[in-house]
CSV table of C-alpha atoms and ligand atoms in Angstrom, one decimal:
chain,number,residue,atom,x,y,z
A,1,MET,CA,146.1,104.0,90.4
A,2,ASP,CA,146.2,100.4,91.7
A,3,VAL,CA,148.0,97.7,89.8
A,4,LEU,CA,146.3,94.4,89.9
A,5,GLU,CA,148.2,91.6,91.6
A,6,PRO,CA,149.0,88.6,89.3
A,7,LYS,CA,146.4,86.5,91.1
A,8,GLN,CA,143.7,89.1,90.5
A,9,ARG,CA,144.8,89.5,86.8
A,10,SER,CA,144.3,85.8,86.2
A,11,LEU,CA,140.9,85.9,88.1
A,12,LEU,CA,139.8,88.7,85.8
A,13,LYS,CA,140.9,86.7,82.7
A,14,ALA,CA,139.0,83.6,83.9
A,15,LEU,CA,136.0,85.8,84.7
A,16,LYS,CA,135.9,87.3,81.2
A,17,ALA,CA,135.9,83.8,79.8
A,18,GLY,CA,132.9,83.0,81.9
A,19,ASP,CA,134.7,80.4,84.1
A,20,ARG,CA,132.3,79.3,86.9
A,21,ARG,CA,134.8,78.9,89.6
A,22,ALA,CA,136.2,82.3,88.9
A,23,ILE,CA,132.7,83.8,89.0
A,24,GLY,CA,132.2,82.0,92.4
A,25,ARG,CA,135.4,83.4,93.8
A,26,ALA,CA,134.7,86.9,92.6
A,27,ILE,CA,131.2,86.9,94.1
A,28,THR,CA,132.7,85.7,97.4
A,29,LEU,CA,135.0,88.7,97.3
A,30,ALA,CA,132.1,91.0,96.7
A,31,GLU,CA,130.1,89.4,99.5
A,32,THR,CA,132.7,89.9,102.0
A,33,ASN,CA,133.2,93.5,100.8
A,34,SER,CA,136.9,92.9,100.9
A,35,THR,CA,138.8,96.1,100.4
A,36,ARG,CA,141.4,94.1,98.5
A,37,ALA,CA,138.7,93.5,95.9
A,38,GLY,CA,138.4,97.2,95.2
A,39,SER,CA,141.0,97.2,92.3
A,40,LEU,CA,139.3,94.2,90.8
A,41,PHE,CA,135.9,96.0,90.7
A,42,ARG,CA,137.5,99.0,89.2
A,43,GLU,CA,138.6,96.9,86.3
A,44,ILE,CA,135.2,95.2,85.9
A,45,GLN,CA,133.0,98.3,86.1
A,46,PRO,CA,133.8,99.9,82.7
A,47,ASN,CA,133.1,96.6,81.0
A,48,THR,CA,129.5,96.3,82.3
A,49,GLY,CA,126.1,97.7,81.4
A,50,ARG,CA,125.3,95.4,78.6
A,51,GLY,CA,123.2,93.0,80.5
A,52,HIS,CA,119.5,93.4,81.4
A,53,ILE,CA,119.1,93.3,85.1
A,54,ILE,CA,115.6,92.2,86.2
A,55,GLY,CA,114.4,92.5,89.8
A,56,VAL,CA,111.8,90.1,91.0
A,57,THR,CA,110.2,90.9,94.3
A,58,GLY,CA,107.1,90.2,96.3
A,59,PRO,CA,105.9,88.6,99.6
A,60,PRO,CA,107.4,85.2,100.7
A,61,GLY,CA,105.6,82.3,99.1
A,62,SER,CA,104.1,84.3,96.2
A,63,GLY,CA,106.0,82.1,93.8
A,64,LYS,CA,109.1,84.2,92.9
A,65,SER,CA,111.5,81.3,92.7
A,66,THR,CA,109.0,79.1,90.8
A,67,LEU,CA,108.4,81.9,88.3
A,68,ILE,CA,112.1,82.6,87.9
A,69,ASP,CA,112.6,78.9,87.1
A,70,GLY,CA,110.1,79.4,84.3
A,71,LEU,CA,111.7,82.6,83.2
A,72,ILE,CA,115.1,80.9,82.9
A,73,SER,CA,113.6,78.2,80.7
A,74,ALA,CA,111.9,80.7,78.5
A,75,LEU,CA,115.0,82.9,78.1
A,76,ARG,CA,117.2,79.9,77.4
A,77,LYS,CA,114.8,78.9,74.6
A,78,LEU,CA,115.6,82.3,73.1
A,79,SER,CA,119.3,81.4,73.5
A,80,HIS,CA,119.9,84.0,76.2
A,81,THR,CA,122.2,83.3,79.1
A,82,VAL,CA,120.7,83.9,82.6
A,83,ALA,CA,122.2,84.4,86.0
A,84,VAL,CA,120.1,84.5,89.1
A,85,ILE,CA,121.0,86.0,92.4
A,86,ALA,CA,118.7,85.1,95.3
A,87,VAL,CA,119.2,87.8,97.9
A,88,ASP,CA,118.6,86.7,101.5
A,89,PRO,CA,118.5,89.8,103.6
A,90,SER,CA,117.4,88.3,106.8
A,91,SER,CA,118.1,85.8,109.5
A,92,PRO,CA,119.5,82.3,109.5
A,93,ILE,CA,115.8,81.2,109.5
A,94,SER,CA,115.5,81.8,105.8
A,95,GLY,CA,118.5,79.5,105.1
A,96,GLY,CA,115.9,76.7,104.5
A,97,ALA,CA,114.0,78.7,101.9
A,98,ILE,CA,117.2,79.5,100.0
A,99,LEU,CA,118.1,75.8,100.0
A,100,GLY,CA,114.6,75.2,98.6
A,101,ASP,CA,115.2,77.7,95.9
A,102,ARG,CA,118.3,75.9,94.9
A,103,LEU,CA,116.6,72.6,94.7
A,104,ARG,CA,113.7,74.1,92.7
A,105,MET,CA,116.0,75.6,90.1
A,106,ALA,CA,118.3,72.5,90.1
A,107,SER,CA,117.0,71.4,86.7
A,108,HIS,CA,119.2,74.1,85.3
A,109,ASN,CA,122.3,72.9,87.1
A,110,ALA,CA,123.9,71.2,84.1
A,111,ASP,CA,123.3,74.2,81.8
A,112,GLU,CA,126.4,76.3,81.1
A,113,GLY,CA,124.2,79.2,80.2
A,114,VAL,CA,122.7,79.5,83.6
A,115,PHE,CA,124.3,80.5,86.9
A,116,ILE,CA,122.4,80.6,90.2
A,117,ARG,CA,123.7,81.8,93.5
A,118,SER,CA,122.2,82.8,96.8
A,119,LEU,CA,123.7,85.8,98.4
A,120,SER,CA,123.7,86.3,102.1
A,121,THR,CA,123.8,89.9,103.1
A,122,ARG,CA,123.7,89.0,106.8
A,123,GLY,CA,125.9,91.2,108.9
A,124,HIS,CA,126.4,93.8,106.3
A,125,LEU,CA,125.6,97.0,107.9
A,126,GLY,CA,123.8,99.4,105.6
A,127,GLY,CA,121.9,96.8,103.6
A,128,LEU,CA,122.4,95.1,100.3
A,129,ILE,CA,123.6,97.6,97.9
A,130,PRO,CA,127.4,97.4,97.8
A,131,SER,CA,127.6,93.7,97.3
A,132,VAL,CA,124.6,93.2,95.0
A,133,HIS,CA,125.7,95.9,92.7
A,134,ASN,CA,129.2,94.4,92.5
A,135,VAL,CA,127.8,90.9,92.0
A,136,ALA,CA,125.6,92.1,89.1
A,137,ASN,CA,128.7,93.7,87.6
A,138,ILE,CA,130.6,90.5,87.9
A,139,LEU,CA,127.9,88.5,86.1
A,140,GLU,CA,127.6,91.1,83.3
A,141,PHE,CA,131.4,91.0,82.9
A,142,ALA,CA,131.3,87.2,82.7
A,143,GLY,CA,128.9,87.6,79.8
A,144,PHE,CA,125.4,86.9,81.1
A,145,ASN,CA,122.7,88.7,79.1
A,146,HIS,CA,120.1,88.6,81.8
A,147,ILE,CA,120.6,88.9,85.5
A,148,ILE,CA,117.7,88.2,87.7
A,149,LEU,CA,117.7,89.4,91.3
A,150,GLU,CA,115.2,87.7,93.6
A,151,THR,CA,114.5,89.5,96.9
A,152,VAL,CA,112.6,88.0,99.7
A,153,GLY,CA,110.0,89.8,101.8
A,154,THR,CA,108.8,93.4,101.8
A,155,GLY,CA,110.6,96.5,102.8
A,156,GLN,CA,113.7,98.5,102.0
A,157,SER,CA,115.5,95.8,100.1
A,158,GLU,CA,113.1,95.9,97.1
A,159,ILE,CA,113.4,99.6,96.8
A,160,GLU,CA,117.2,99.3,96.7
A,161,ILE,CA,117.0,96.5,94.2
A,162,ALA,CA,114.9,98.7,91.9
A,163,ASP,CA,117.8,101.1,91.7
A,164,ILE,CA,120.1,98.3,90.4
A,165,ALA,CA,117.5,96.7,88.1
A,166,GLN,CA,116.4,98.1,84.8
A,167,THR,CA,113.1,96.2,85.0
A,168,THR,CA,111.3,95.5,88.3
A,169,VAL,CA,108.7,92.8,88.5
A,170,VAL,CA,106.5,92.7,91.6
A,171,LEU,CA,104.5,89.6,92.4
A,172,CYS,CA,101.4,89.1,94.4
A,173,THR,CA,98.8,86.3,94.6
A,174,PRO,CA,95.0,86.4,94.1
A,175,GLY,CA,92.3,86.6,96.6
A,176,ALA,CA,94.4,87.4,99.6
A,177,GLY,CA,93.4,91.0,100.0
A,178,ASP,CA,96.1,91.1,102.6
A,179,ASP,CA,98.7,90.3,100.0
A,180,VAL,CA,97.7,93.2,97.9
A,181,GLN,CA,97.6,95.4,101.0
A,182,ALA,CA,101.0,94.1,101.7
A,183,LEU,CA,102.2,95.7,98.5
A,184,LYS,CA,102.9,98.9,100.3
A,185,ALA,CA,102.8,102.1,98.3
A,186,GLY,CA,106.6,102.0,98.0
A,187,VAL,CA,106.7,98.6,96.4
A,188,LEU,CA,103.9,99.5,94.0
A,189,GLU,CA,105.8,102.6,93.0
A,190,ILE,CA,108.8,100.6,91.9
A,191,ALA,CA,106.9,98.1,89.8
A,192,ASP,CA,107.3,98.1,86.0
A,193,ILE,CA,105.4,94.9,85.7
A,194,LEU,CA,102.9,93.6,88.3
A,195,VAL,CA,102.3,89.9,88.2
A,196,VAL,CA,99.3,88.2,89.8
A,197,ASN,CA,100.8,84.7,90.2
A,198,LYS,CA,98.9,81.6,91.1
A,199,GLU,CA,96.1,82.6,88.6
A,200,ASP,CA,94.8,79.0,89.1
A,201,LEU,CA,93.6,80.1,92.5
A,202,HIS,CA,90.3,81.8,93.0
A,203,GLY,CA,90.0,85.6,92.5
A,204,ALA,CA,92.9,86.3,90.1
A,205,ASP,CA,90.8,88.6,87.9
A,206,LYS,CA,89.5,90.6,90.8
A,207,THR,CA,93.1,91.1,92.0
A,208,VAL,CA,94.1,92.3,88.6
A,209,GLN,CA,91.3,94.8,88.6
A,210,LEU,CA,92.3,96.0,92.1
A,211,LEU,CA,95.9,96.4,91.1
A,212,LYS,CA,94.9,98.3,87.9
A,213,ALA,CA,92.8,100.6,90.1
A,214,MET,CA,95.7,101.1,92.5
A,215,LEU,CA,98.0,102.0,89.6
A,216,THR,CA,95.7,104.8,88.5
A,217,LEU,CA,96.3,106.4,91.8
A,218,ARG,CA,100.0,106.8,91.1
A,219,ALA,CA,101.2,110.3,90.6
A,220,PRO,CA,100.6,111.8,87.1
A,221,GLY,CA,103.7,111.3,84.9
A,222,HIS,CA,104.7,108.3,86.9
A,223,LYS,CA,106.1,105.5,84.8
A,224,LYS,CA,103.5,103.1,83.4
A,225,ALA,CA,103.2,99.6,84.8
A,226,GLN,CA,101.7,96.5,83.2
A,227,VAL,CA,99.6,93.9,85.0
A,228,ILE,CA,99.7,90.3,84.0
A,229,LYS,CA,98.5,86.9,85.4
A,230,THR,CA,100.7,83.9,85.5
A,231,CYS,CA,100.6,80.3,86.9
A,232,ALA,CA,104.3,79.6,87.6
A,233,THR,CA,103.7,75.9,88.4
A,234,THR,CA,102.3,75.2,84.9
A,235,GLY,CA,104.2,77.9,83.1
A,236,ARG,CA,101.0,79.7,81.9
A,237,GLY,CA,101.6,83.3,81.1
A,238,ILE,CA,105.4,83.1,81.3
A,239,ASP,CA,106.1,83.6,77.6
A,240,GLU,CA,103.9,86.7,77.8
A,241,LEU,CA,105.8,87.9,80.8
A,242,VAL,CA,109.1,87.5,79.0
A,243,THR,CA,107.7,89.5,76.1
A,244,LEU,CA,106.6,92.3,78.5
A,245,ILE,CA,110.0,92.3,80.2
A,246,LYS,CA,111.9,92.6,76.9
A,247,HIS,CA,109.4,95.2,75.7
A,248,HIS,CA,110.0,97.2,78.8
A,249,TYR,CA,113.7,97.1,78.3
A,250,THR,CA,113.8,98.0,74.7
A,251,THR,CA,111.0,100.5,74.4
A,252,THR,CA,110.4,102.3,77.7
A,253,SER,CA,112.3,104.9,79.5
A,254,CYS,CA,114.3,102.6,81.8
A,255,ASN,CA,117.5,103.7,80.3
A,256,THR,CA,117.0,107.4,79.7
A,257,ASP,CA,119.6,109.8,81.2
A,258,LYS,CA,117.1,111.1,83.7
A,259,VAL,CA,116.1,107.7,85.0
A,260,LEU,CA,119.7,106.5,85.1
A,261,ARG,CA,120.8,109.7,86.9
A,262,GLU,CA,118.1,109.3,89.5
A,263,LYS,CA,119.1,105.7,90.1
A,264,SER,CA,122.8,106.3,90.4
A,265,ARG,CA,122.1,109.2,92.8
A,266,ARG,CA,120.1,106.9,95.1
A,267,LEU,CA,122.7,104.2,94.9
A,268,LEU,CA,125.4,106.7,95.7
A,269,ALA,CA,123.4,108.1,98.6
A,270,THR,CA,122.6,104.7,100.0
A,271,LYS,CA,126.2,103.6,99.9
A,272,ALA,CA,127.3,107.0,101.4
A,273,ALA,CA,124.8,106.5,104.3
A,274,ALA,CA,126.1,103.0,105.0
A,275,LEU,CA,129.7,104.2,105.0
A,276,LEU,CA,128.9,107.2,107.2
A,277,MET,CA,127.0,105.0,109.7
A,278,GLN,CA,129.9,102.6,109.9
A,279,GLU,CA,132.4,105.4,110.4
A,280,LEU,CA,130.3,107.1,113.1
A,281,LEU,CA,129.8,103.8,114.9
A,282,ASP,CA,133.5,102.9,114.7
A,283,ALA,CA,134.8,106.4,115.6
A,284,ARG,CA,136.8,106.6,118.8
A,285,ASN,CA,136.5,110.3,118.9
A,286,SER,CA,136.1,112.5,122.1
A,287,GLU,CA,134.4,115.3,120.1
A,288,LEU,CA,131.7,112.8,119.1
A,289,ASP,CA,131.3,111.8,122.7
A,290,THR,CA,130.8,115.5,123.6
A,291,ILE,CA,128.0,115.8,121.0
A,292,CYS,CA,126.4,112.6,122.3
A,293,ALA,CA,126.6,113.8,125.9
A,294,ALA,CA,124.9,117.1,125.0
A,295,PHE,CA,122.1,115.1,123.3
A,296,GLU,CA,121.7,112.9,126.4
A,297,ARG,CA,121.4,116.0,128.7
A,298,GLY,CA,118.7,117.4,126.4
A,299,GLU,CA,120.9,120.4,125.5
A,300,ARG,CA,120.6,119.8,121.8
A,301,THR,CA,118.1,118.2,119.4
A,302,LEU,CA,119.0,115.1,117.5
A,303,ALA,CA,119.1,117.1,114.3
A,304,GLN,CA,121.6,119.6,115.8
A,305,CYS,CA,123.8,116.8,116.9
A,306,VAL,CA,123.7,115.2,113.5
A,307,ARG,CA,124.8,118.4,111.9
A,308,GLU,CA,127.6,118.8,114.3
A,309,ALA,CA,128.7,115.2,113.8
A,310,LEU,CA,128.8,115.8,110.0
A,311,LYS,CA,130.8,118.9,110.5
A,312,LEU,CA,133.3,116.9,112.5
A,313,LYS,CA,133.6,114.6,109.5
A,314,SER,CA,134.3,117.3,107.0
A,315,HIS,CA,137.3,118.6,109.0
B,1,LIG,N1,98.8,77.0,92.9
B,1,LIG,C1,100.0,77.6,92.6
B,1,LIG,N2,101.1,77.4,93.4
B,1,LIG,C2,102.2,78.0,93.1
B,1,LIG,C3,102.3,78.8,91.9
B,1,LIG,N3,103.6,79.3,91.9
B,1,LIG,C4,104.2,78.9,92.9
B,1,LIG,N4,103.4,78.1,93.7
B,1,LIG,C5,103.7,77.4,94.9
B,1,LIG,O1,103.9,78.3,96.0
B,1,LIG,C6,104.9,77.9,96.9
B,1,LIG,C7,105.9,79.0,97.1
B,1,LIG,O2,106.6,79.2,95.9
B,1,LIG,P1,108.1,79.9,95.8
B,1,LIG,O3,108.5,79.9,94.4
B,1,LIG,O4,109.0,79.2,96.8
B,1,LIG,O5,107.8,81.3,96.4
B,1,LIG,P2,108.8,82.5,96.8
B,1,LIG,O6,108.9,82.4,98.3
B,1,LIG,O7,108.1,83.7,96.4
B,1,LIG,O8,110.1,82.3,96.1
B,1,LIG,C8,105.5,76.6,96.3
B,1,LIG,O9,104.9,75.6,97.0
B,1,LIG,C9,105.1,76.7,94.9
B,1,LIG,O10,104.9,75.4,94.3
B,1,LIG,C10,101.2,78.9,91.1
B,1,LIG,O11,101.2,79.6,90.0
B,1,LIG,N5,100.0,78.3,91.5
B,2,LIG,MG1,112.1,82.2,96.8
């Protein structure tokens, strides 16, 4: 059992009190995946689970940040505290977009009940999970009732976010059939609430119909998803969205043992895969070289080599 260093003990105390600088420091520790932070997170973990984690995802430009800005205002009106983590999974190019997000949400800067942070996952082999999970825990520990995770783009990152979030909101925009097509099956599967944002643009109702039709194609017994229209720039539909989000949290199956178990299993598997990948890449091991050489010569299939490499590990 690790004993916390005095510095970490005081960081923990400041975190518990919701001190912003402490939150910032702890998040930096999580971001860098510092092994020294391990004992800190072991202290934090048992004191989490009380916040509602909401994932907001969808194609770039669909209005996620604008919508989140509206969600923050709506939740603050209800006296809830809100933390936002904008996840940037990609290249330095998106640095500008993240800066834009900061400016867009700047109206909340002076509000003690709001915390906004962009998270760079650049260079973290194995994706987002380890740090986002820890960052969400830090924010829950610091007392935030709602933690909103914004993920950019489409792909694996949303699926991973859905395992951390209790409620996943997926955005698309009207008309652009492409956009709806871009909601690949996997992304549609994770949606608890589908938002057609930019309802002020032409074709919103048609998109809603299309999405509802797509939802009926989901496997029988699949969780239900709601479809709603919003206009994030004017705030139209946002109060209804908050109602749906809260309703999902309190009345649906997002916290049943079965759902929780599935999610934690996937989280564990993702983290395990990332660790294993790192270990195999770092290994300076002649037996691993022998396995690779056999693959290169075509003597073994890739699957055989993987099994051998895994056996190597369990020794
Ligand atoms: N017409 C219209 N534009 C919107 C709406 N919501 C967001 N936008 C605009 O769409 C652009 C992209 O929004 P942003 O929130 O940055 O999208 P994100 O990339 O998904 O975070 C911005 O110029 C917003 O002002 C909306 O409901 N209607
Ligand atoms: Mg954004």
